[in-house]
Every structure is written in structure tokens, then in C-alpha cells.
Coordinates of N, CA and C in Angstrom, one line a residue:
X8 N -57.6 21.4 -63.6 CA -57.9 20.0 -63.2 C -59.2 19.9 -62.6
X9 N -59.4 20.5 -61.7 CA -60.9 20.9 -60.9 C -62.0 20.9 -61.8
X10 N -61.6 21.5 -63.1 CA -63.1 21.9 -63.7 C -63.3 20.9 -64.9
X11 N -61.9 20.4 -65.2 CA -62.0 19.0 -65.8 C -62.7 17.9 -64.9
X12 N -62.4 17.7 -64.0 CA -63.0 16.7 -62.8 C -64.8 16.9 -63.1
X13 N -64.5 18.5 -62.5 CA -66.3 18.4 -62.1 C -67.0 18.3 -63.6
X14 N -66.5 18.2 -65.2 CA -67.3 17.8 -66.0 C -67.2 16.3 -66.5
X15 N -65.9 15.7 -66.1 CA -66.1 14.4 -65.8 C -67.8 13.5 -65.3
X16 N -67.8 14.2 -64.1 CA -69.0 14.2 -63.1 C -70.0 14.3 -64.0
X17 N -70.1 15.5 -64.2 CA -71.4 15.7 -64.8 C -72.1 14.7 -66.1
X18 N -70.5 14.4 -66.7 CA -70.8 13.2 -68.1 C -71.2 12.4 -67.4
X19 N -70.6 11.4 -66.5 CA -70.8 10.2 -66.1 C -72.3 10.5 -65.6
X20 N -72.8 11.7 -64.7 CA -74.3 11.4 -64.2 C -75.4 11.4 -65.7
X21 N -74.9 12.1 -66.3 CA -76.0 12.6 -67.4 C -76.1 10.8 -68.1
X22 N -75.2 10.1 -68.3 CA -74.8 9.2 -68.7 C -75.5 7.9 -68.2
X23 N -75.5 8.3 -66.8 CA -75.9 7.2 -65.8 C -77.2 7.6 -65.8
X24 N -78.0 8.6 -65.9 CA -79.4 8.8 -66.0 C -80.2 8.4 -67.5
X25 N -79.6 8.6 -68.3 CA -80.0 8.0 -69.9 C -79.9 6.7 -69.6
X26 N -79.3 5.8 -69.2 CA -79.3 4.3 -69.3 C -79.8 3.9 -67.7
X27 N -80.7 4.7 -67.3 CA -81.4 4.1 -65.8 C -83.0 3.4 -66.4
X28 N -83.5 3.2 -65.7 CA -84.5 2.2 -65.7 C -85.6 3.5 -66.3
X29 N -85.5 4.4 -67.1 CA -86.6 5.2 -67.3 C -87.6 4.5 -68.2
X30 N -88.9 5.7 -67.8 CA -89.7 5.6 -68.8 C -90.1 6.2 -69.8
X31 N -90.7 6.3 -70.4 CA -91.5 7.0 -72.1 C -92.7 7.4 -72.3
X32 N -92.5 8.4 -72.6 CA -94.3 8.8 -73.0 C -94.3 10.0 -74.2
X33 N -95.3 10.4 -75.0 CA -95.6 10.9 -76.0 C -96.9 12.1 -75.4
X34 N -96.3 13.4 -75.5 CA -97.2 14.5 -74.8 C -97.4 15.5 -76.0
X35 N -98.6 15.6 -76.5 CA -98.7 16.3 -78.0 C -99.4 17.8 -77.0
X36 N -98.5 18.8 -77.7 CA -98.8 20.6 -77.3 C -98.8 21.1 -78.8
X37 N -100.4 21.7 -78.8 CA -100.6 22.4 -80.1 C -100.1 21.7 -81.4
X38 N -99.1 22.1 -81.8 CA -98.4 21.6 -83.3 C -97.6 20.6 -83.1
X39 N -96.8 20.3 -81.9 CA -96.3 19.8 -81.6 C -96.5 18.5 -80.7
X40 N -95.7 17.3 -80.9 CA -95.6 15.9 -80.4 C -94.3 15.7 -79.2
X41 N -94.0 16.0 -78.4 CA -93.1 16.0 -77.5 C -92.6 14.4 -77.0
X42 N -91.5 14.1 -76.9 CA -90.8 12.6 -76.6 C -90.5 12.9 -75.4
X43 N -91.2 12.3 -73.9 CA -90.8 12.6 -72.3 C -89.9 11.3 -72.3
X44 N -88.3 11.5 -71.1 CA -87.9 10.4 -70.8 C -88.0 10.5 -69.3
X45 N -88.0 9.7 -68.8 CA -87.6 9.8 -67.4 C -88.8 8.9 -66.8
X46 N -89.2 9.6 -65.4 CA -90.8 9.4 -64.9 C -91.4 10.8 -64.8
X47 N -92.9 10.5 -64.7 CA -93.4 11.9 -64.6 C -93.0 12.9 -63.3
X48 N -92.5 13.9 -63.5 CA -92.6 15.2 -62.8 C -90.7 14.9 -62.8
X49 N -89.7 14.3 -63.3 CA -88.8 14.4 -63.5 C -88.0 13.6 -64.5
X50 N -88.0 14.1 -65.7 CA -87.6 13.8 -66.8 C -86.0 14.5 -67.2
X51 N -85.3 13.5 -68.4 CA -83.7 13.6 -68.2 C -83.6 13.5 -70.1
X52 N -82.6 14.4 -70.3 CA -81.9 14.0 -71.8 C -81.7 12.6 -72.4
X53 N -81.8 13.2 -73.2 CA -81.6 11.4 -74.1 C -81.2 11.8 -75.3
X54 N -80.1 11.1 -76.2 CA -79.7 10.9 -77.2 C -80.6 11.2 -79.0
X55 N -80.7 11.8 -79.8 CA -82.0 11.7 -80.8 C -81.8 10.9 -81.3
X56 N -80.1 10.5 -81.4 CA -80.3 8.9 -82.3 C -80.7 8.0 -82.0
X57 N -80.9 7.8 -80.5 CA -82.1 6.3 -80.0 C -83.3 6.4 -80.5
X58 N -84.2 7.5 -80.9 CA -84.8 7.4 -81.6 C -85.2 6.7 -82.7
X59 N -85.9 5.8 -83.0 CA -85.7 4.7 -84.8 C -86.9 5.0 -85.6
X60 N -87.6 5.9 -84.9 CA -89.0 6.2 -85.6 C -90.3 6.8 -85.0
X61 N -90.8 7.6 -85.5 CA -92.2 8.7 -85.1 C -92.9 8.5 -85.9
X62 N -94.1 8.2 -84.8 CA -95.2 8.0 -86.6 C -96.6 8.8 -86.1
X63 N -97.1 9.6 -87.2 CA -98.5 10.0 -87.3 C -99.6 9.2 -87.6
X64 N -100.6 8.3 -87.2 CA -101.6 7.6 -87.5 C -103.3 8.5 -87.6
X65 N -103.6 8.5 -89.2 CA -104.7 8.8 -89.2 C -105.8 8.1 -88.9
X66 N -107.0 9.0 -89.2 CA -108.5 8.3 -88.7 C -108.9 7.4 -89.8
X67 N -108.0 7.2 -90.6 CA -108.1 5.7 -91.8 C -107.1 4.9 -92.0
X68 N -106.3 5.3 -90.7 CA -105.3 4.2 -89.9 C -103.9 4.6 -91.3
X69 N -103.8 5.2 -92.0 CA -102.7 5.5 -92.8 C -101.6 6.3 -91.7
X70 N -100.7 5.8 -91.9 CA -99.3 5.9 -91.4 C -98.4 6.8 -92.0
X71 N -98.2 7.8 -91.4 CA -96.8 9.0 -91.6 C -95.4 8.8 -90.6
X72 N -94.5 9.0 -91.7 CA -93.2 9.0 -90.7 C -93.1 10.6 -90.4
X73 N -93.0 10.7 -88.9 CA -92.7 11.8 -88.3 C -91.1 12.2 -88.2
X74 N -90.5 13.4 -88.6 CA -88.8 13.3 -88.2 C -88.6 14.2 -86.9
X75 N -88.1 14.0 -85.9 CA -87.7 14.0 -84.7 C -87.1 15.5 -84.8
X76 N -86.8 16.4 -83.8 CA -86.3 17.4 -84.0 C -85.6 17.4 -82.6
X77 N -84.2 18.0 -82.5 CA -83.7 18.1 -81.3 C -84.4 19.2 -80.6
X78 N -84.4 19.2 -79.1 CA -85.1 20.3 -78.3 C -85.1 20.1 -76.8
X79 N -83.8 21.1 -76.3 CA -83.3 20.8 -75.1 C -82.7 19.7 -74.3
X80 N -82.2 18.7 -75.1 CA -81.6 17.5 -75.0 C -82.8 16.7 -74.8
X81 N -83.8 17.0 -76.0 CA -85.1 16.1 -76.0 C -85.2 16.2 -77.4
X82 N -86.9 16.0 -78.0 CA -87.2 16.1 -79.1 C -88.6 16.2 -79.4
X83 N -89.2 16.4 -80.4 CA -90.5 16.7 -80.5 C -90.4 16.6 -81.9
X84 N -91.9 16.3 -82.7 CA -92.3 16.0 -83.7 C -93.2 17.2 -83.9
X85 N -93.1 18.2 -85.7 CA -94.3 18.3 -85.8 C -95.6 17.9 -86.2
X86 N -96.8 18.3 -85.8 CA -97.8 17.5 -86.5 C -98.3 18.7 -87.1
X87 N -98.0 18.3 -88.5 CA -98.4 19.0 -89.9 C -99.4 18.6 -90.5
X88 N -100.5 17.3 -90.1 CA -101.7 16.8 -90.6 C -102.1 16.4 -89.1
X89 N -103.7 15.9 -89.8 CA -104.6 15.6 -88.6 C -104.7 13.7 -88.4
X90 N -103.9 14.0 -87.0 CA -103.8 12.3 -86.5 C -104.7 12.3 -85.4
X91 N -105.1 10.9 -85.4 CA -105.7 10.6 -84.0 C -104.9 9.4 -83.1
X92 N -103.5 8.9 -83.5 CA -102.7 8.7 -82.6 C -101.2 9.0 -83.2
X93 N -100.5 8.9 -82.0 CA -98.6 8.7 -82.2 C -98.1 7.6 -81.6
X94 N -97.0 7.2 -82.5 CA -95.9 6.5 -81.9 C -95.0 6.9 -81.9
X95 N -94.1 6.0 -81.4 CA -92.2 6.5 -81.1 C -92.0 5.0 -80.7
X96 N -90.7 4.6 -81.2 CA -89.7 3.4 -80.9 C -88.5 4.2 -80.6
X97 N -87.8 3.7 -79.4 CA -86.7 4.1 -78.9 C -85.6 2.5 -79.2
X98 N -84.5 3.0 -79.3 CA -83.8 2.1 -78.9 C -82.6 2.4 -77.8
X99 N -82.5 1.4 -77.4 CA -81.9 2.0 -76.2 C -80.8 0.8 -75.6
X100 N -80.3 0.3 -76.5 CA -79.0 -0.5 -76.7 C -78.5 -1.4 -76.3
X101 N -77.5 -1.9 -76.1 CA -77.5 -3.6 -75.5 C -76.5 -2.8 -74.0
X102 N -77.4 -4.2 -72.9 CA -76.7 -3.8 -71.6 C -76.0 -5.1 -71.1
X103 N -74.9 -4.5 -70.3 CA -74.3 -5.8 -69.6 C -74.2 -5.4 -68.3
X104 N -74.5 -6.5 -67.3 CA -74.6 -6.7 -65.7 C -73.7 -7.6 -65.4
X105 N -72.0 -6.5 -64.7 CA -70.9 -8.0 -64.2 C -70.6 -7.5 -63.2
X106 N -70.3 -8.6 -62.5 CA -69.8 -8.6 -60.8 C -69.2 -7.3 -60.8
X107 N -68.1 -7.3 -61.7 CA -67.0 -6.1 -61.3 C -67.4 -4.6 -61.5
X108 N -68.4 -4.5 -62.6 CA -68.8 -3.2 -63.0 C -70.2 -3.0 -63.2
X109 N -71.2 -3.6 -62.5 CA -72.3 -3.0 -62.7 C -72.8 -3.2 -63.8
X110 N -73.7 -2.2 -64.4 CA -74.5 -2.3 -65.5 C -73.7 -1.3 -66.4
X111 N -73.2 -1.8 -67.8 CA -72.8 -1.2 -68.4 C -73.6 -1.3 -69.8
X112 N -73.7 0.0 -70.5 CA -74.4 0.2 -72.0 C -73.8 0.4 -72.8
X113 N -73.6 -0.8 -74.2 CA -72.9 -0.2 -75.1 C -74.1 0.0 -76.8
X114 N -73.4 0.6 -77.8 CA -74.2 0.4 -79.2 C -74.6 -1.0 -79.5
X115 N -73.5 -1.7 -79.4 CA -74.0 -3.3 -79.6 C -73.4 -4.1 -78.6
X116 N -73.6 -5.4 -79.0 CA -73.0 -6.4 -78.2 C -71.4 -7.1 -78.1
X117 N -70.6 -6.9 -77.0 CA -69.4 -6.9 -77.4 C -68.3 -7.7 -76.4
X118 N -67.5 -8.0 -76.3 CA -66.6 -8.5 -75.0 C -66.5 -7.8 -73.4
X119 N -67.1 -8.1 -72.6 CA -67.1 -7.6 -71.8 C -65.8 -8.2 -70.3
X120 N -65.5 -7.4 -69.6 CA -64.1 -7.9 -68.6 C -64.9 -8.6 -67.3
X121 N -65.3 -9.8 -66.9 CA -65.6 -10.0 -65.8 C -66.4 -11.1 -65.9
X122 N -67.4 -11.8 -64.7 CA -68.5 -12.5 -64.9 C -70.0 -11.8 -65.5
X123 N -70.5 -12.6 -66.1 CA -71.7 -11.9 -67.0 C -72.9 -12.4 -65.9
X124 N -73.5 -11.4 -65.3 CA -75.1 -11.8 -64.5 C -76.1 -12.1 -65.8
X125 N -76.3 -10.8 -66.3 CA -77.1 -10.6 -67.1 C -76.8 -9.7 -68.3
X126 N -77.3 -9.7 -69.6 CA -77.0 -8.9 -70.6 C -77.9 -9.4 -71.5
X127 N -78.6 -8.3 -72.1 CA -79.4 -8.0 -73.6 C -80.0 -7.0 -73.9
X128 N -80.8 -6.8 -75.0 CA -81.2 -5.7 -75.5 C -82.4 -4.8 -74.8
X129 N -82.1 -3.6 -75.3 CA -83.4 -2.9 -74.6 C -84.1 -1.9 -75.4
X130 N -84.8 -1.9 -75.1 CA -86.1 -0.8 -76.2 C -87.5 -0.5 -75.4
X131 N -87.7 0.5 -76.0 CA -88.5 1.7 -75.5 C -89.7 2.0 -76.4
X132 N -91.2 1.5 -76.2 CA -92.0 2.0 -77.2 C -93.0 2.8 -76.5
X133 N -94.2 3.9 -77.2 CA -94.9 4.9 -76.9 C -96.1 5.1 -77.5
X134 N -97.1 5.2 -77.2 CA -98.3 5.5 -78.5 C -99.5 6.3 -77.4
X135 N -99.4 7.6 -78.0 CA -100.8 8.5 -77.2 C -101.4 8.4 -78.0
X136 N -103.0 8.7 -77.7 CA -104.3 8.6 -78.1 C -104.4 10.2 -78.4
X137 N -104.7 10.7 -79.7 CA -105.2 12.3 -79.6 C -106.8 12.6 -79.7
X138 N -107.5 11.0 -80.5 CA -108.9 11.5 -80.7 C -108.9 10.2 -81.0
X139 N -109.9 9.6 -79.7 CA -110.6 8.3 -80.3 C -111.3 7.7 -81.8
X140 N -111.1 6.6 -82.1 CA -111.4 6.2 -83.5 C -111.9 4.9 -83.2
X141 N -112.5 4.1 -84.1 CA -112.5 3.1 -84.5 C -111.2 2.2 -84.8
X142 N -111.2 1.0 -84.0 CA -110.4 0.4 -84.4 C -109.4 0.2 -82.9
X143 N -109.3 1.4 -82.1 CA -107.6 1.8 -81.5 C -108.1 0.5 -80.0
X144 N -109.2 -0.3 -80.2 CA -109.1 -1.2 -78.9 C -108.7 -2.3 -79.4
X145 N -107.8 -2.3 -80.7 CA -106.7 -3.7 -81.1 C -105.7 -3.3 -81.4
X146 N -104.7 -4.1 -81.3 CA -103.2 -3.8 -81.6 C -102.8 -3.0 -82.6
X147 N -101.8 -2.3 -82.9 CA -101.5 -1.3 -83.8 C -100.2 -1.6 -84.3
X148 N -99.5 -3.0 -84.0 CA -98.1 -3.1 -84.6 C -97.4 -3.0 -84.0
X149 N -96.9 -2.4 -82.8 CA -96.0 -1.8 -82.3 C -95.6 -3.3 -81.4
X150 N -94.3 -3.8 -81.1 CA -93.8 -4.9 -80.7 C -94.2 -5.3 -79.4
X151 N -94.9 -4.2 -78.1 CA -95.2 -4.3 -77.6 C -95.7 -3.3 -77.1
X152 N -97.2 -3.3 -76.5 CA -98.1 -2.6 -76.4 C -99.1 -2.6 -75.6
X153 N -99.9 -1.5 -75.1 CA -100.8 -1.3 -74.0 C -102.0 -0.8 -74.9
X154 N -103.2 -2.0 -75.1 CA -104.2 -1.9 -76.3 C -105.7 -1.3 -74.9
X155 N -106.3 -0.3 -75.1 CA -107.2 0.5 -74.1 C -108.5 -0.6 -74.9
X156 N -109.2 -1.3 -74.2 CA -110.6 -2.1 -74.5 C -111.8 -1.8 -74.6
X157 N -111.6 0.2 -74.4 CA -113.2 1.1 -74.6 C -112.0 2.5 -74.2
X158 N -112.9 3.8 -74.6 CA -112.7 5.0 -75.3 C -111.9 5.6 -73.8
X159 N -110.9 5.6 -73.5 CA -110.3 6.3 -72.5 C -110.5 7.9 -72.1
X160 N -110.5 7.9 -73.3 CA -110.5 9.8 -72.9 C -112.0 10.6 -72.5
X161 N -112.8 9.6 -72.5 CA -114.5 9.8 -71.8 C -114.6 9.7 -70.2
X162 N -113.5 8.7 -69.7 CA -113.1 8.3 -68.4 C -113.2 9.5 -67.9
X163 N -113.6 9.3 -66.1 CA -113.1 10.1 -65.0 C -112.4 9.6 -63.9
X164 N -111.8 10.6 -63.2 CA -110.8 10.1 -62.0 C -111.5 9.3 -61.3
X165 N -111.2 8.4 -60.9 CA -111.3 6.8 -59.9 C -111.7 5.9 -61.0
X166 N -112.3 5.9 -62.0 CA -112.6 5.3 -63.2 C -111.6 4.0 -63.0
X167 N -112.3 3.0 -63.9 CA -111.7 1.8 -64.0 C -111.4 1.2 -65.8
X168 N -110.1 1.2 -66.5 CA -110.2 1.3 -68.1 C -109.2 -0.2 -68.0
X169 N -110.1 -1.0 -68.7 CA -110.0 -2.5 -68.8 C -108.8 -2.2 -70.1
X170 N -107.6 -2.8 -70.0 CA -106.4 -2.7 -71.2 C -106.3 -4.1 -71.6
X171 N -105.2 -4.2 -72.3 CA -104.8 -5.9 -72.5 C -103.3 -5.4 -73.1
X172 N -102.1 -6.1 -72.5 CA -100.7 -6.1 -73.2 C -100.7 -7.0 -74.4
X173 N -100.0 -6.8 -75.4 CA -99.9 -7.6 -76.6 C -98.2 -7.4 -76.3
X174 N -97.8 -8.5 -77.5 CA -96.6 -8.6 -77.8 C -96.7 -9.1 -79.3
X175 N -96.0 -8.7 -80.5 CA -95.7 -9.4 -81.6 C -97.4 -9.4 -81.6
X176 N -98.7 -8.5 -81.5 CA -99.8 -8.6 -82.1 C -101.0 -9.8 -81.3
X177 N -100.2 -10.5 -80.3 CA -100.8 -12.2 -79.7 C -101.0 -11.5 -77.8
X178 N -101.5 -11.7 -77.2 CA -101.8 -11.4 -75.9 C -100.2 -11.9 -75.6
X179 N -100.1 -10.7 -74.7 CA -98.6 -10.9 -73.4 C -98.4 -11.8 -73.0
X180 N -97.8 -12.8 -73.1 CA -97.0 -13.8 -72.4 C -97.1 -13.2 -70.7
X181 N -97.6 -13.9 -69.9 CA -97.8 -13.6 -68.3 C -96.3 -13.7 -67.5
X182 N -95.3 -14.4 -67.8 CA -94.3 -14.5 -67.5 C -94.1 -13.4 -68.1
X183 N -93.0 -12.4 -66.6 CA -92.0 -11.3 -67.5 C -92.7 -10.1 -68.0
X184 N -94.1 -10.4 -67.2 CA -94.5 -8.5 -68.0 C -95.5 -8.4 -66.7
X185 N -95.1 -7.0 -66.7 CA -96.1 -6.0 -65.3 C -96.4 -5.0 -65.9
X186 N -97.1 -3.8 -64.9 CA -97.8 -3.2 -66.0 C -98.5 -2.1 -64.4
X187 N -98.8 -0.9 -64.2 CA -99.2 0.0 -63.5 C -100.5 -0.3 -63.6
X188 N -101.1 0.0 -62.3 CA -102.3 0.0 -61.9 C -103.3 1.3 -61.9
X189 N -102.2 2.1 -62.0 CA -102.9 3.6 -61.9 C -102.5 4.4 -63.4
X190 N -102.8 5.3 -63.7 CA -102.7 6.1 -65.0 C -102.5 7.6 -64.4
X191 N -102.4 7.4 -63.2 CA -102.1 8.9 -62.6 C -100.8 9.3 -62.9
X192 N -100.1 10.4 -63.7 CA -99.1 10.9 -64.1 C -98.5 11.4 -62.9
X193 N -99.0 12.1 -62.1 CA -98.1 12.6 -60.9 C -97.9 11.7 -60.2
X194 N -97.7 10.4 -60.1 CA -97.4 9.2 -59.8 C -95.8 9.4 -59.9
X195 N -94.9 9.8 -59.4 CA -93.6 9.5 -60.7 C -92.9 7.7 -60.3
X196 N -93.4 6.6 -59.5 CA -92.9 6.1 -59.8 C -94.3 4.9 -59.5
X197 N -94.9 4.9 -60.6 CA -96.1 4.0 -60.1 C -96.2 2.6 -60.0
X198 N -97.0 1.8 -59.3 CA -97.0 0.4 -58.9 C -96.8 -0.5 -60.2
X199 N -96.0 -1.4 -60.2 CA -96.4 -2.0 -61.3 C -96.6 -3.6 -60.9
X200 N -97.7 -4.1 -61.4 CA -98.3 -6.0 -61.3 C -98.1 -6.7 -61.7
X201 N -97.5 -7.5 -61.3 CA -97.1 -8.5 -62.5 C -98.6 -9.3 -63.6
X202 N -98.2 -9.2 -64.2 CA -99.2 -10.4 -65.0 C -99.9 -11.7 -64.9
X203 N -100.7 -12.0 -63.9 CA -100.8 -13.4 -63.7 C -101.6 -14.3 -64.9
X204 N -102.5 -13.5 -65.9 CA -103.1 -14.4 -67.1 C -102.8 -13.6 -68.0
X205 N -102.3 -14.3 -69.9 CA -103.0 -13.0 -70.6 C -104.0 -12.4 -71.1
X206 N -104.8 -11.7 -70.0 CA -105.9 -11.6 -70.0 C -106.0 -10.0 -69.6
X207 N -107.5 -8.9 -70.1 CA -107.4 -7.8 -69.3 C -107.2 -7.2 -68.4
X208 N -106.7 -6.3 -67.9 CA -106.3 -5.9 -66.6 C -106.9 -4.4 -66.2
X209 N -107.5 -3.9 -65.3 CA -108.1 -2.4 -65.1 C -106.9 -1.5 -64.5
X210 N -107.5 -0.4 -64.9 CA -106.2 0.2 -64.7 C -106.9 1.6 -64.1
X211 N -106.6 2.4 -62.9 CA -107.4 3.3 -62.4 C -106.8 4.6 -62.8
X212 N -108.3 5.5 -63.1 CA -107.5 6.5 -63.7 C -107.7 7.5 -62.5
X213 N -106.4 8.5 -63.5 CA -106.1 9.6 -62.2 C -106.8 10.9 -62.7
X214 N -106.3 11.6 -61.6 CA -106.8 13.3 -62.1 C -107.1 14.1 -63.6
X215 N -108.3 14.7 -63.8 CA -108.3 15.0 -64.7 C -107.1 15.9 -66.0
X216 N -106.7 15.2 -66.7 CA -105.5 15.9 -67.5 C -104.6 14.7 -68.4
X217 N -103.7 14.7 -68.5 CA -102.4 13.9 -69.2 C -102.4 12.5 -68.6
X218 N -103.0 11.4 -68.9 CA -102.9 10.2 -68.3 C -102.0 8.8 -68.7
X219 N -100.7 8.5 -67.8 CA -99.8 7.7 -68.7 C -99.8 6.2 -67.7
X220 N -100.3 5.1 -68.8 CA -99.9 3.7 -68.3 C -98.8 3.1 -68.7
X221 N -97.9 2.6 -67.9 CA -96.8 2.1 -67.9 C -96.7 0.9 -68.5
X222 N -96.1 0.0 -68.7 CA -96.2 -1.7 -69.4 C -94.3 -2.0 -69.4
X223 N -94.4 -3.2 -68.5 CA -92.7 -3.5 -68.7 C -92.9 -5.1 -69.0
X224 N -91.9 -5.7 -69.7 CA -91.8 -6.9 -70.3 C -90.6 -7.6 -70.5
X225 N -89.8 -8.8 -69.7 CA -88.2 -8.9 -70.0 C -88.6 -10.5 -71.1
X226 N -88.5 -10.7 -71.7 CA -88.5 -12.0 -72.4 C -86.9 -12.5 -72.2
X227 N -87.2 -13.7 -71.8 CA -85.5 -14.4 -71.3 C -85.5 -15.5 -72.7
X228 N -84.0 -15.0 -73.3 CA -83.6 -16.0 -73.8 C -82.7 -17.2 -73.5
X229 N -82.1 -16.9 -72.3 CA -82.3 -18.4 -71.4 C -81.4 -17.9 -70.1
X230 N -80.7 -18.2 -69.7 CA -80.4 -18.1 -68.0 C -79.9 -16.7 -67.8
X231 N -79.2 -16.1 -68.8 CA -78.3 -14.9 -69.0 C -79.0 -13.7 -70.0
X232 N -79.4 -14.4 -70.9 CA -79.3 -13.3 -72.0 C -81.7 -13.4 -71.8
X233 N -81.4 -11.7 -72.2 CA -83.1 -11.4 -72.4 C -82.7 -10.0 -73.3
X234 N -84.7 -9.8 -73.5 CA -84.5 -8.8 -73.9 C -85.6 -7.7 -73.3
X235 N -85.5 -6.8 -72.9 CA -85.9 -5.8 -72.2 C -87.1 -5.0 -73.2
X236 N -88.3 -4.7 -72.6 CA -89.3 -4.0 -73.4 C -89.8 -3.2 -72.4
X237 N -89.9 -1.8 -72.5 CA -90.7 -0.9 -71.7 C -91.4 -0.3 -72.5
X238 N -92.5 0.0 -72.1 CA -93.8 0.8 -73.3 C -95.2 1.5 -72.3
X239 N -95.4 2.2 -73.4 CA -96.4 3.1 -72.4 C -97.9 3.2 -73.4
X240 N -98.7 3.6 -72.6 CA -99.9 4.4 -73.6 C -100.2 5.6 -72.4
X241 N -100.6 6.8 -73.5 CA -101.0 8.2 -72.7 C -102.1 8.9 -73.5
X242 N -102.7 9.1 -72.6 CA -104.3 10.3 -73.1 C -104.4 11.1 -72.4
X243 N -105.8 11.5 -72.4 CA -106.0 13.0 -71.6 C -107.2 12.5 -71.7
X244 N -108.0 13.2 -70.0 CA -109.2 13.1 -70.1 C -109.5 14.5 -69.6
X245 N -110.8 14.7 -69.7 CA -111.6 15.8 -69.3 C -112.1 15.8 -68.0
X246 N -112.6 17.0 -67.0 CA -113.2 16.8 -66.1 C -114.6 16.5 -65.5

């Protein structure tokens, strides 16, 4: 009974950690494209079927689908051709907020026992830079996005890299989206500002190495129901 209990436990945290407020980022080693969840310097399992897509982007903007590989209750892509960026879309499923129980995650949307605070969908998007190109200071598709407005990976620490949020391709809506001020990875839980124009925002870089900016966005579809968008962009710079 004891050792049933204590894996009880263990489900419910591993459980409760996959559907916490994490973040996303895309960390390419050698051949490989690696999917981080969590925040930096502590990262948590996640599902491969939230995954909906990996993409390789060449230096003539052509598009490969990447297939995900499981790896330590993570995943990683290989890169079998020469890209100069990645994506990843996560999904990460519809949530409900009720008096009685908190925040609950299901596959879809469904009856839930109690008063409804809040509830709707949530998704997770990612896109690292591997080798600056032409083109990567405008949007790339992705539903929501952190667009860099000059070559990031030339940057040095204290540096200042002017970005802009998009959504659906059109500048971020200022209502409902914040966004980190620093790009320092060992940050693990970095500031984030709300949006007051949709307009550029500077973003301070950190130490030289793996640099990830954060982007969060709730779009309300009216007093109850929204939908949740978290996204990132990451590079590396030199010293």
C-alpha cells in the first residue's frame, strides 16, 4: 500500500509539473535540436504527443518537417541538413480554473464539477536562430512570435536587441502580452513587462552563451474563456 501511495505521489507531481506555468525553448547540440520545458537551470518531462510539429528552416526560407524523438522524458530532433533556424509548436491542452479544484488539464474541452473562474486553451511556441540570414527580422508564421529587428548573435552582454511581438503575422495586441527584459538564461524566472504599445521593445542581453527571450500572451474571449500563448526566441552569442 505504501509503495502504491508513494507512486501515486510521484504521478500527481510529475503531472502537476507538465501543466505548471512552464516555459519553452529550442537548444541545438551538434546534430541535434533539443525541446527544453521548464525554466532555465530546471527543466521537467513533458509528453511527445504535445508536440504538433518541428521544423527545419533553410537559408532560402524552405521548410522541413522535423520528427521528434523521445529522450529522457524529452525530445530532440535530428538536423540532417543545413538550417539557419528551428521551430516547435507545443500543444498543451485545454485548462479549467474552479473554486473547488483548482486548475485542471484535460485533452479537450469538457464538463467540468463546480464554478468556472477561468478556462481555455493553451499552446507553447519556440524558434532558435542557428545562423543569421536575411529576412529572420520579420515574422516567420508562427501564431505568435518574438521577431529580433537586427542580427542577435553579434550582440554582447549588457547589449540592448530591439524585438517586436507579432501575433497571426500583425504586431501584438498590447493588451494581454508581456515579454522578459533580459535574455539572460540563468535567469530561471525572468521579469516579464507588460506591453504598453505594439511597438519594439529592447531586450538586455546576458552572458555570453545560450540566450532565451520569453513572450507570454492571454487573448480573452470574453469574461471566462481565453486562450493562452507562451513563446520564446533563443540564440547564442559570442564573447
Amino acid at each position: 500500500m505504501m509503495k502504491k501511495t508513494v507512486l501515486a505521489m510521484v504521478l500527481v507531481m510529475a503531472f502537476a509539473s507538465i501543466c505548471s506555468a512552464h516555459d519553452m525553448w529550442l537548444e541545438n547540440k551538434g546534430r541535434k535540436a533539443f525541446l527544453m520545458y521548464g525554466h532555465p537551470g530546471a527543466t521537467d518531462p513533458y509528453p511527445l504527443s504535445r508536440i504538433t510539429a518541428m521544423t527545419g528552416i533553410s537559408e532560402n526560407n524552405w521548410k522541413t518537417s522535423l520528427e521528434p524523438v523521445y529522450n529522457k522524458g524529452g525530445a530532440f530532433a535530428w538536423l540532417d541538413d543545413d538550417y539557419t533556424m528551428l521551430t516547435v509548436e507545443f500543444d498543451n491542452r485545454y485548462w479549467y480554473h474552479t473554486e473547488e479544484a483548482g486548475w485542471e488539464n484535460f485533452d479537450l474541452p469538457r464538463q467540468v464539477c463546480g464554478r468556472v473562474i477561468d478556462e481555455g486553451r493553451s499552446y507553447k511556441l519556440s524558434k532558435t536562430i542557428i545562423k543569421w540570414t536575411h529576412g529572420m527580422d520579420k515574422p516567420i508564421g508562427q501564431r505568435a512570435e518574438i521577431v529580433p529587428l537586427k542580427d542577435p548573435t553579434k550582440l554582447k552582454e549588457g547589449d540592448s536587441l530591439p524585438v517586436m511581438m507579432y501575433f497571426e503575422g500583425m504586431p501584438m495586441p498590447a493588451a494581454g502580452a508581456r515579454i522578459s527584459v533580459s535574455s539572460d538564461r540563468n535567469i530561471e524566472h525572468p521579469e516579464l513587462v507588460s506591453l504598453k504599445e505594439s511597438k519594439p521593445v529592447n531586450v538586455k542581453i546576458g552572458p555570453a552563451g545560450r540566450q532565451v527571450i520569453i513572450g507570454k500572451y492571454e487573448k480573452r474571449i470574453d469574461d471566462i474563456r481565453r486562450v493562452w500563448y507562451a513563446f520564446s526566441l533563443s540564440f547564442r552569442t559570442g564573447k
